[in-house]
mmCIF file with all atom_site columns, C-alpha atoms in Angstrom:
data_model
loop_
_atom_site.group_PDB
_atom_site.id
_atom_site.type_symbol
_atom_site.label_atom_id
_atom_site.label_alt_id
_atom_site.label_comp_id
_atom_site.label_asym_id
_atom_site.label_entity_id
_atom_site.label_seq_id
_atom_site.pdbx_PDB_ins_code
_atom_site.Cartn_x
_atom_site.Cartn_y
_atom_site.Cartn_z
_atom_site.occupancy
_atom_site.B_iso_or_equiv
_atom_site.pdbx_formal_charge
_atom_site.auth_seq_id
_atom_site.auth_comp_id
_atom_site.auth_asym_id
_atom_site.auth_atom_id
_atom_site.pdbx_PDB_model_num
ATOM 1   C CA . MET A 1 1   ? -33.216 -28.035 -8.410  1.00 82.00 ? 902  MET A CA 1
ATOM 2   C CA . GLU A 1 2   ? -35.816 -25.312 -9.557  1.00 83.00 ? 903  GLU A CA 1
ATOM 3   C CA . ALA A 1 3   ? -36.988 -27.891 -11.921 1.00 85.00 ? 904  ALA A CA 1
ATOM 4   C CA . GLU A 1 4   ? -37.205 -30.528 -9.550  1.00 84.00 ? 905  GLU A CA 1
ATOM 5   C CA . ARG A 1 5   ? -39.173 -28.477 -7.255  1.00 83.00 ? 906  ARG A CA 1
ATOM 6   C CA . GLU A 1 6   ? -41.662 -27.452 -9.987  1.00 82.00 ? 907  GLU A CA 1
ATOM 7   C CA . LYS A 1 7   ? -41.837 -31.215 -10.818 1.00 83.00 ? 908  LYS A CA 1
ATOM 8   C CA . ILE A 1 8   ? -42.840 -31.775 -6.897  1.00 80.00 ? 909  ILE A CA 1
ATOM 9   C CA . LYS A 1 9   ? -45.322 -28.835 -6.727  1.00 73.00 ? 910  LYS A CA 1
ATOM 10  C CA . ALA A 1 10  ? -47.314 -30.204 -10.196 1.00 71.00 ? 911  ALA A CA 1
ATOM 11  C CA . GLU A 1 11  ? -47.450 -33.582 -8.664  1.00 73.00 ? 912  GLU A CA 1
ATOM 12  C CA . ILE A 1 12  ? -48.972 -32.201 -5.496  1.00 68.00 ? 913  ILE A CA 1
ATOM 13  C CA . VAL A 1 13  ? -51.334 -30.282 -7.223  1.00 60.00 ? 914  VAL A CA 1
ATOM 14  C CA . GLU A 1 14  ? -52.174 -33.157 -9.512  1.00 63.00 ? 915  GLU A CA 1
ATOM 15  C CA . ASN A 1 15  ? -52.852 -35.637 -6.610  1.00 64.00 ? 916  ASN A CA 1
ATOM 16  C CA . MET A 1 16  ? -54.665 -32.743 -4.359  1.00 60.00 ? 917  MET A CA 1
ATOM 17  C CA . GLY A 1 17  ? -58.028 -33.778 -5.979  1.00 55.00 ? 918  GLY A CA 1
ATOM 18  C CA . PRO A 1 18  ? -60.572 -31.315 -7.185  1.00 60.00 ? 919  PRO A CA 1
ATOM 19  C CA . ASN A 1 19  ? -60.227 -27.604 -6.000  1.00 74.00 ? 920  ASN A CA 1
ATOM 20  C CA . MET A 1 20  ? -63.473 -27.188 -3.770  1.00 76.00 ? 921  MET A CA 1
ATOM 21  C CA . ARG A 1 21  ? -63.348 -23.568 -3.989  1.00 76.00 ? 922  ARG A CA 1
ATOM 22  C CA . ALA A 1 22  ? -63.029 -23.526 -8.054  1.00 80.00 ? 923  ALA A CA 1
ATOM 23  C CA . MET A 1 23  ? -65.924 -26.106 -8.459  1.00 82.00 ? 924  MET A CA 1
ATOM 24  C CA . GLU A 1 24  ? -68.131 -24.092 -5.877  1.00 82.00 ? 925  GLU A CA 1
ATOM 25  C CA . LEU A 1 25  ? -67.438 -20.698 -7.536  1.00 81.00 ? 926  LEU A CA 1
ATOM 26  C CA . GLU A 1 26  ? -67.958 -22.316 -11.270 1.00 84.00 ? 927  GLU A CA 1
ATOM 27  C CA . ALA A 1 27  ? -71.237 -23.569 -9.863  1.00 84.00 ? 928  ALA A CA 1
ATOM 28  C CA . LEU A 1 28  ? -72.746 -20.263 -8.440  1.00 86.00 ? 929  LEU A CA 1
ATOM 29  C CA . ASN A 1 29  ? -71.506 -18.470 -11.554 1.00 81.00 ? 930  ASN A CA 1
ATOM 30  C CA . SER A 1 30  ? -73.362 -21.023 -13.702 1.00 84.00 ? 931  SER A CA 1
ATOM 31  C CA . GLN A 1 31  ? -76.514 -20.915 -11.578 1.00 85.00 ? 932  GLN A CA 1
ATOM 32  C CA . LEU A 1 32  ? -76.027 -16.964 -11.858 1.00 89.00 ? 933  LEU A CA 1
ATOM 33  C CA . LYS A 1 33  ? -75.330 -16.546 -15.400 1.00 89.00 ? 934  LYS A CA 1
ATOM 34  C CA . SER A 1 34  ? -79.012 -17.473 -16.528 1.00 87.00 ? 935  SER A CA 1
ATOM 35  C CA . ASP A 1 35  ? -80.090 -14.126 -14.994 1.00 88.00 ? 936  ASP A CA 1
ATOM 36  C CA . ASN A 1 36  ? -76.997 -12.278 -16.505 1.00 90.00 ? 937  ASN A CA 1
ATOM 37  C CA . LEU A 1 37  ? -75.408 -11.985 -13.040 1.00 91.00 ? 938  LEU A CA 1
ATOM 38  C CA . CYS A 1 38  ? -71.987 -13.206 -11.639 1.00 90.00 ? 939  CYS A CA 1
ATOM 39  C CA . VAL A 1 39  ? -70.239 -13.365 -8.283  1.00 89.00 ? 940  VAL A CA 1
ATOM 40  C CA . LYS A 1 40  ? -68.199 -10.086 -7.226  1.00 92.00 ? 941  LYS A CA 1
ATOM 41  C CA . GLU A 1 41  ? -65.646 -10.896 -4.465  1.00 90.00 ? 942  GLU A CA 1
ATOM 42  C CA . VAL A 1 42  ? -65.278 -8.864  -1.462  1.00 90.00 ? 943  VAL A CA 1
ATOM 43  C CA . PRO A 1 43  ? -62.468 -9.160  1.190   1.00 90.00 ? 944  PRO A CA 1
ATOM 44  C CA . ALA A 1 44  ? -62.427 -12.088 3.604   1.00 85.00 ? 945  ALA A CA 1
ATOM 45  C CA . ASP A 1 45  ? -62.010 -10.181 6.763   1.00 85.00 ? 946  ASP A CA 1
ATOM 46  C CA . GLY A 1 46  ? -65.025 -11.302 9.110   1.00 86.00 ? 947  GLY A CA 1
ATOM 47  C CA . ASN A 1 47  ? -66.969 -8.326  7.595   1.00 91.00 ? 948  ASN A CA 1
ATOM 48  C CA . CYS A 1 48  ? -67.930 -10.266 4.233   1.00 92.00 ? 949  CYS A CA 1
ATOM 49  C CA . LEU A 1 49  ? -71.460 -10.357 4.795   1.00 95.00 ? 950  LEU A CA 1
ATOM 50  C CA . TYR A 1 50  ? -71.810 -6.685  5.792   1.00 95.00 ? 951  TYR A CA 1
ATOM 51  C CA . ARG A 1 51  ? -69.519 -5.472  2.819   1.00 93.00 ? 952  ARG A CA 1
ATOM 52  C CA . SER A 1 52  ? -71.465 -7.638  0.145   1.00 95.00 ? 953  SER A CA 1
ATOM 53  C CA . ILE A 1 53  ? -74.469 -5.879  1.211   1.00 94.00 ? 954  ILE A CA 1
ATOM 54  C CA . ALA A 1 54  ? -73.068 -2.358  1.300   1.00 93.00 ? 955  ALA A CA 1
ATOM 55  C CA . ASP A 1 55  ? -71.768 -3.181  -2.046  1.00 92.00 ? 956  ASP A CA 1
ATOM 56  C CA . GLN A 1 56  ? -75.257 -3.157  -3.455  1.00 86.00 ? 957  GLN A CA 1
ATOM 57  C CA . VAL A 1 57  ? -76.355 -0.266  -1.608  1.00 78.00 ? 958  VAL A CA 1
ATOM 58  C CA . PRO A 1 58  ? -76.490 2.643   -4.129  1.00 63.00 ? 959  PRO A CA 1
ATOM 59  C CA . GLY A 1 59  ? -74.693 6.058   -3.357  1.00 60.00 ? 960  GLY A CA 1
ATOM 60  C CA . SER A 1 60  ? -72.280 4.467   -0.770  1.00 62.00 ? 961  SER A CA 1
ATOM 61  C CA . LYS A 1 61  ? -75.003 5.295   1.845   1.00 82.00 ? 962  LYS A CA 1
ATOM 62  C CA . HIS A 1 62  ? -73.811 2.404   4.031   1.00 89.00 ? 963  HIS A CA 1
ATOM 63  C CA . THR A 1 63  ? -70.548 0.940   4.976   1.00 91.00 ? 964  THR A CA 1
ATOM 64  C CA . PHE A 1 64  ? -69.891 -2.261  6.532   1.00 91.00 ? 965  PHE A CA 1
ATOM 65  C CA . VAL A 1 65  ? -69.301 -0.645  10.111  1.00 92.00 ? 966  VAL A CA 1
ATOM 66  C CA . SER A 1 66  ? -72.887 1.318   9.469   1.00 93.00 ? 967  SER A CA 1
ATOM 67  C CA . LEU A 1 67  ? -74.578 -2.066  8.515   1.00 95.00 ? 968  LEU A CA 1
ATOM 68  C CA . ARG A 1 68  ? -73.284 -4.085  11.833  1.00 95.00 ? 969  ARG A CA 1
ATOM 69  C CA . LYS A 1 69  ? -74.585 -0.985  13.777  1.00 96.00 ? 970  LYS A CA 1
ATOM 70  C CA . LEU A 1 70  ? -77.978 -1.092  11.846  1.00 96.00 ? 971  LEU A CA 1
ATOM 71  C CA . ALA A 1 71  ? -78.182 -5.099  12.343  1.00 97.00 ? 972  ALA A CA 1
ATOM 72  C CA . ALA A 1 72  ? -77.437 -4.771  16.166  1.00 96.00 ? 973  ALA A CA 1
ATOM 73  C CA . GLU A 1 73  ? -79.831 -2.144  16.662  1.00 97.00 ? 974  GLU A CA 1
ATOM 74  C CA . PHE A 1 74  ? -82.543 -3.703  14.904  1.00 97.00 ? 975  PHE A CA 1
ATOM 75  C CA . MET A 1 75  ? -82.052 -6.952  16.785  1.00 96.00 ? 976  MET A CA 1
ATOM 76  C CA . ARG A 1 76  ? -81.845 -5.248  20.325  1.00 96.00 ? 977  ARG A CA 1
ATOM 77  C CA . ASP A 1 77  ? -85.202 -3.321  19.201  1.00 97.00 ? 978  ASP A CA 1
ATOM 78  C CA . ASN A 1 78  ? -86.866 -6.697  18.287  1.00 97.00 ? 979  ASN A CA 1
ATOM 79  C CA . LYS A 1 79  ? -85.246 -8.998  20.903  1.00 95.00 ? 980  LYS A CA 1
ATOM 80  C CA . GLU A 1 80  ? -87.659 -11.118 20.989  1.00 94.00 ? 981  GLU A CA 1
ATOM 81  C CA . ASP A 1 81  ? -87.753 -12.357 17.447  1.00 94.00 ? 982  ASP A CA 1
ATOM 82  C CA . PHE A 1 82  ? -84.075 -12.742 17.679  1.00 93.00 ? 983  PHE A CA 1
ATOM 83  C CA . ALA A 1 83  ? -82.986 -14.052 20.975  1.00 91.00 ? 984  ALA A CA 1
ATOM 84  C CA . PRO A 1 84  ? -84.531 -17.572 20.931  1.00 90.00 ? 985  PRO A CA 1
ATOM 85  C CA . PHE A 1 85  ? -82.179 -18.199 17.910  1.00 88.00 ? 986  PHE A CA 1
ATOM 86  C CA . LEU A 1 86  ? -78.906 -17.895 19.676  1.00 83.00 ? 987  LEU A CA 1
ATOM 87  C CA . ASP A 1 87  ? -77.003 -20.594 20.361  1.00 73.00 ? 988  ASP A CA 1
ATOM 88  C CA . ASP A 1 88  ? -76.681 -21.846 24.292  1.00 60.00 ? 989  ASP A CA 1
ATOM 89  C CA . GLN A 1 89  ? -73.397 -20.303 24.486  1.00 57.00 ? 990  GLN A CA 1
ATOM 90  C CA . ASP A 1 90  ? -74.739 -16.888 23.385  1.00 53.00 ? 991  ASP A CA 1
ATOM 91  C CA . ASP A 1 91  ? -77.231 -16.762 25.934  1.00 63.00 ? 992  ASP A CA 1
ATOM 92  C CA . ASP A 1 92  ? -76.376 -13.279 26.834  1.00 87.00 ? 993  ASP A CA 1
ATOM 93  C CA . PHE A 1 93  ? -78.220 -11.308 24.061  1.00 90.00 ? 994  PHE A CA 1
ATOM 94  C CA . GLU A 1 94  ? -76.718 -7.883  24.778  1.00 90.00 ? 995  GLU A CA 1
ATOM 95  C CA . ALA A 1 95  ? -73.175 -9.201  24.392  1.00 87.00 ? 996  ALA A CA 1
ATOM 96  C CA . TYR A 1 96  ? -74.170 -10.975 21.205  1.00 89.00 ? 997  TYR A CA 1
ATOM 97  C CA . CYS A 1 97  ? -75.374 -7.780  19.987  1.00 91.00 ? 998  CYS A CA 1
ATOM 98  C CA . ALA A 1 98  ? -72.071 -5.720  21.022  1.00 89.00 ? 999  ALA A CA 1
ATOM 99  C CA . ARG A 1 99  ? -70.190 -8.354  19.072  1.00 89.00 ? 1000 ARG A CA 1
ATOM 100 C CA . VAL A 1 100 ? -72.225 -8.073  15.841  1.00 92.00 ? 1001 VAL A CA 1
ATOM 101 C CA . GLU A 1 101 ? -71.825 -4.251  16.119  1.00 91.00 ? 1002 GLU A CA 1
ATOM 102 C CA . ASN A 1 102 ? -67.988 -4.846  16.984  1.00 84.00 ? 1003 ASN A CA 1
ATOM 103 C CA . ALA A 1 103 ? -68.390 -2.580  19.715  1.00 66.00 ? 1004 ALA A CA 1
ATOM 104 C CA . ASP A 1 104 ? -66.044 -4.564  21.930  1.00 65.00 ? 1005 ASP A CA 1
ATOM 105 C CA . GLY A 1 105 ? -63.559 -5.311  19.199  1.00 70.00 ? 1006 GLY A CA 1
ATOM 106 C CA . GLU A 1 106 ? -64.795 -9.067  18.918  1.00 71.00 ? 1007 GLU A CA 1
ATOM 107 C CA . VAL A 1 107 ? -66.199 -9.607  15.684  1.00 72.00 ? 1008 VAL A CA 1
ATOM 108 C CA . VAL A 1 108 ? -68.825 -12.104 15.116  1.00 77.00 ? 1009 VAL A CA 1
ATOM 109 C CA . TRP A 1 109 ? -69.310 -13.222 11.307  1.00 85.00 ? 1010 TRP A CA 1
ATOM 110 C CA . GLY A 1 110 ? -72.681 -12.293 10.075  1.00 90.00 ? 1011 GLY A CA 1
ATOM 111 C CA . GLY A 1 111 ? -75.242 -15.126 9.077   1.00 92.00 ? 1012 GLY A CA 1
ATOM 112 C CA . GLN A 1 112 ? -79.173 -15.643 8.759   1.00 92.00 ? 1013 GLN A CA 1
ATOM 113 C CA . LEU A 1 113 ? -79.764 -13.566 11.948  1.00 94.00 ? 1014 LEU A CA 1
ATOM 114 C CA . GLU A 1 114 ? -78.250 -10.343 10.725  1.00 96.00 ? 1015 GLU A CA 1
ATOM 115 C CA . ILE A 1 115 ? -79.656 -11.082 7.279   1.00 96.00 ? 1016 ILE A CA 1
ATOM 116 C CA . ARG A 1 116 ? -83.054 -10.982 8.636   1.00 96.00 ? 1017 ARG A CA 1
ATOM 117 C CA . ALA A 1 117 ? -82.352 -8.061  10.725  1.00 97.00 ? 1018 ALA A CA 1
ATOM 118 C CA . LEU A 1 118 ? -80.706 -6.055  7.806   1.00 95.00 ? 1019 LEU A CA 1
ATOM 119 C CA . SER A 1 119 ? -83.489 -7.139  5.449   1.00 94.00 ? 1020 SER A CA 1
ATOM 120 C CA . ALA A 1 120 ? -86.190 -5.599  7.810   1.00 94.00 ? 1021 ALA A CA 1
ATOM 121 C CA . ALA A 1 121 ? -84.073 -2.798  8.933   1.00 93.00 ? 1022 ALA A CA 1
ATOM 122 C CA . LEU A 1 122 ? -83.558 -1.944  5.087   1.00 90.00 ? 1023 LEU A CA 1
ATOM 123 C CA . GLY A 1 123 ? -86.994 -2.806  3.987   1.00 89.00 ? 1024 GLY A CA 1
ATOM 124 C CA . VAL A 1 124 ? -85.437 -5.028  1.298   1.00 89.00 ? 1025 VAL A CA 1
ATOM 125 C CA . THR A 1 125 ? -85.602 -8.523  -0.250  1.00 92.00 ? 1026 THR A CA 1
ATOM 126 C CA . MET A 1 126 ? -82.281 -10.373 0.087   1.00 94.00 ? 1027 MET A CA 1
ATOM 127 C CA . GLU A 1 127 ? -81.522 -13.567 -1.959  1.00 94.00 ? 1028 GLU A CA 1
ATOM 128 C CA . ILE A 1 128 ? -78.692 -15.663 -0.929  1.00 94.00 ? 1029 ILE A CA 1
ATOM 129 C CA . PHE A 1 129 ? -77.321 -18.321 -3.682  1.00 92.00 ? 1030 PHE A CA 1
ATOM 130 C CA . ASP A 1 130 ? -75.773 -21.314 -2.297  1.00 91.00 ? 1031 ASP A CA 1
ATOM 131 C CA . THR A 1 131 ? -74.524 -24.517 -4.449  1.00 87.00 ? 1032 THR A CA 1
ATOM 132 C CA . GLN A 1 132 ? -76.034 -26.923 -1.634  1.00 85.00 ? 1033 GLN A CA 1
ATOM 133 C CA . ALA A 1 133 ? -79.589 -25.510 -1.134  1.00 87.00 ? 1034 ALA A CA 1
ATOM 134 C CA . PRO A 1 134 ? -82.297 -23.755 -3.044  1.00 91.00 ? 1035 PRO A CA 1
ATOM 135 C CA . VAL A 1 135 ? -81.998 -19.776 -3.060  1.00 91.00 ? 1036 VAL A CA 1
ATOM 136 C CA . LEU A 1 136 ? -82.811 -18.510 0.381   1.00 92.00 ? 1037 LEU A CA 1
ATOM 137 C CA . ARG A 1 137 ? -85.042 -15.498 0.051   1.00 93.00 ? 1038 ARG A CA 1
ATOM 138 C CA . MET A 1 138 ? -85.404 -13.241 3.308   1.00 92.00 ? 1039 MET A CA 1
ATOM 139 C CA . GLY A 1 139 ? -87.687 -10.310 3.470   1.00 90.00 ? 1040 GLY A CA 1
ATOM 140 C CA . GLU A 1 140 ? -89.936 -11.299 0.574   1.00 88.00 ? 1041 GLU A CA 1
ATOM 141 C CA . GLU A 1 141 ? -92.519 -9.074  1.983   1.00 87.00 ? 1042 GLU A CA 1
ATOM 142 C CA . TYR A 1 142 ? -90.701 -6.082  0.839   1.00 80.00 ? 1043 TYR A CA 1
ATOM 143 C CA . SER A 1 143 ? -90.970 -5.524  -2.927  1.00 64.00 ? 1044 SER A CA 1
ATOM 144 C CA . LYS A 1 144 ? -88.427 -2.638  -3.230  1.00 57.00 ? 1045 LYS A CA 1
ATOM 145 C CA . THR A 1 145 ? -84.404 -2.818  -3.026  1.00 49.00 ? 1046 THR A CA 1
ATOM 146 C CA . GLN A 1 146 ? -82.406 0.063   -2.208  1.00 50.00 ? 1047 GLN A CA 1
ATOM 147 C CA . GLU A 1 147 ? -83.757 3.742   -2.672  1.00 53.00 ? 1048 GLU A CA 1
ATOM 148 C CA . GLY A 1 148 ? -87.237 2.261   -4.336  1.00 51.00 ? 1049 GLY A CA 1
ATOM 149 C CA . GLU A 1 149 ? -85.762 0.423   -7.166  1.00 59.00 ? 1050 GLU A CA 1
ATOM 150 C CA . GLU A 1 150 ? -87.408 -3.014  -7.868  1.00 58.00 ? 1051 GLU A CA 1
ATOM 151 C CA . GLY A 1 151 ? -85.218 -6.230  -7.222  1.00 72.00 ? 1052 GLY A CA 1
ATOM 152 C CA . PRO A 1 152 ? -83.513 -7.888  -4.350  1.00 90.00 ? 1053 PRO A CA 1
ATOM 153 C CA . ILE A 1 153 ? -79.975 -7.715  -2.668  1.00 93.00 ? 1054 ILE A CA 1
ATOM 154 C CA . ARG A 1 154 ? -78.210 -10.818 -3.895  1.00 94.00 ? 1055 ARG A CA 1
ATOM 155 C CA . LEU A 1 155 ? -75.602 -12.434 -2.197  1.00 94.00 ? 1056 LEU A CA 1
ATOM 156 C CA . THR A 1 156 ? -73.273 -15.945 -2.642  1.00 93.00 ? 1057 THR A CA 1
ATOM 157 C CA . TYR A 1 157 ? -73.063 -17.951 0.175   1.00 91.00 ? 1058 TYR A CA 1
ATOM 158 C CA . HIS A 1 158 ? -69.480 -19.994 -0.097  1.00 89.00 ? 1059 HIS A CA 1
ATOM 159 C CA . ARG A 1 159 ? -68.513 -22.739 2.173   1.00 84.00 ? 1060 ARG A CA 1
ATOM 160 C CA . HIS A 1 160 ? -65.412 -23.631 0.398   1.00 75.00 ? 1061 HIS A CA 1
ATOM 161 C CA . TYR A 1 161 ? -63.952 -20.154 -0.414  1.00 73.00 ? 1062 TYR A CA 1
ATOM 162 C CA . TYR A 1 162 ? -61.359 -19.883 2.114   1.00 69.00 ? 1063 TYR A CA 1
ATOM 163 C CA . ALA A 1 163 ? -59.774 -22.511 4.382   1.00 62.00 ? 1064 ALA A CA 1
ATOM 164 C CA . LEU A 1 164 ? -61.036 -20.259 7.657   1.00 61.00 ? 1065 LEU A CA 1
ATOM 165 C CA . GLY A 1 165 ? -64.776 -21.233 6.674   1.00 73.00 ? 1066 GLY A CA 1
ATOM 166 C CA . GLU A 1 166 ? -67.759 -19.692 5.147   1.00 86.00 ? 1067 GLU A CA 1
ATOM 167 C CA . HIS A 1 167 ? -67.851 -16.281 2.953   1.00 90.00 ? 1068 HIS A CA 1
ATOM 168 C CA . TYR A 1 168 ? -70.315 -14.261 1.582   1.00 93.00 ? 1069 TYR A CA 1
ATOM 169 C CA . ASN A 1 169 ? -69.811 -12.420 -1.790  1.00 93.00 ? 1070 ASN A CA 1
ATOM 170 C CA . SER A 1 170 ? -72.156 -9.656  -3.715  1.00 94.00 ? 1071 SER A CA 1
ATOM 171 C CA . VAL A 1 171 ? -74.050 -10.317 -6.675  1.00 93.00 ? 1072 VAL A CA 1
ATOM 172 C CA . HIS A 1 172 ? -73.642 -7.890  -9.841  1.00 90.00 ? 1073 HIS A CA 1
ATOM 173 C CA . PRO A 1 173 ? -74.589 -8.081  -13.365 1.00 90.00 ? 1074 PRO A CA 1
ATOM 174 C CA . ILE A 1 174 ? -72.073 -9.643  -15.635 1.00 86.00 ? 1075 ILE A CA 1
ATOM 175 C CA . PRO A 1 175 ? -69.597 -6.769  -16.673 1.00 78.00 ? 1076 PRO A CA 1
ATOM 176 C CA . VAL A 1 176 ? -69.468 -5.554  -20.417 1.00 73.00 ? 1077 VAL A CA 1
ATOM 177 C CA . GLU A 1 177 ? -65.905 -5.268  -21.534 1.00 62.00 ? 1078 GLU A CA 1
ATOM 178 C CA . GLY A 1 178 ? -64.153 -2.855  -19.898 1.00 51.00 ? 1079 GLY A CA 1
ATOM 179 C CA . ASP A 1 179 ? -65.934 -3.118  -16.302 1.00 48.00 ? 1080 ASP A CA 1
ATOM 180 C CA . PHE A 1 180 ? -63.712 -3.830  -13.158 1.00 46.00 ? 1081 PHE A CA 1
ATOM 181 C CA . VAL A 1 181 ? -64.642 -6.946  -11.223 1.00 47.00 ? 1082 VAL A CA 1
ATOM 182 C CA . GLY A 1 182 ? -62.562 -7.846  -8.345  1.00 47.00 ? 1083 GLY A CA 1
ATOM 183 C CA . VAL A 1 183 ? -61.851 -7.510  -4.567  1.00 45.00 ? 1084 VAL A CA 1
ATOM 184 C CA . THR A 1 184 ? -62.815 -4.275  -3.097  1.00 45.00 ? 1085 THR A CA 1
ATOM 185 C CA . ASP A 1 185 ? -62.037 -2.815  0.251   1.00 45.00 ? 1086 ASP A CA 1
ATOM 186 C CA . ASP A 1 186 ? -63.834 0.379   0.015   1.00 48.00 ? 1087 ASP A CA 1
ATOM 187 C CA . ILE A 1 187 ? -67.290 -0.925  1.233   1.00 49.00 ? 1088 ILE A CA 1
#
């Protein structure tokens, strides 16, 4: 019976077609490899954008919680720059910012509005790599990254990483032998 189950599993896998997640990840890593970079996974818990950015801020100065709060505060302080871009269903700007901040327990996934807010609030350039679009650069007016170092914060945007939908991961230099690369919950 066990052999029959394994045969059925193998047939299912064979008939599933291409693994979109694996293909997307391979394409992103191939794109990053020319700059000696690779994808570093972060947990898929609704905070992936913020965790990916926190992962690249040295000294653990920020966590996903503090970055959510920073994005919401910056958006509130610059309402005229952000409110016009909310969907019709999100016409209550303050409620949207509360969800960004996770103040009411309802998590809103981060996207381009939050990336723009964090880029400006942190004064850093951010680059988002995507297999279906050119590299998106936000905050190009900022030449520094975290704590005065040159270079942008880099993220990858995945459409097929998880069944629930889109996902962001962090980008790091390709590790040398012995370095740890994997999912981390401490950001």
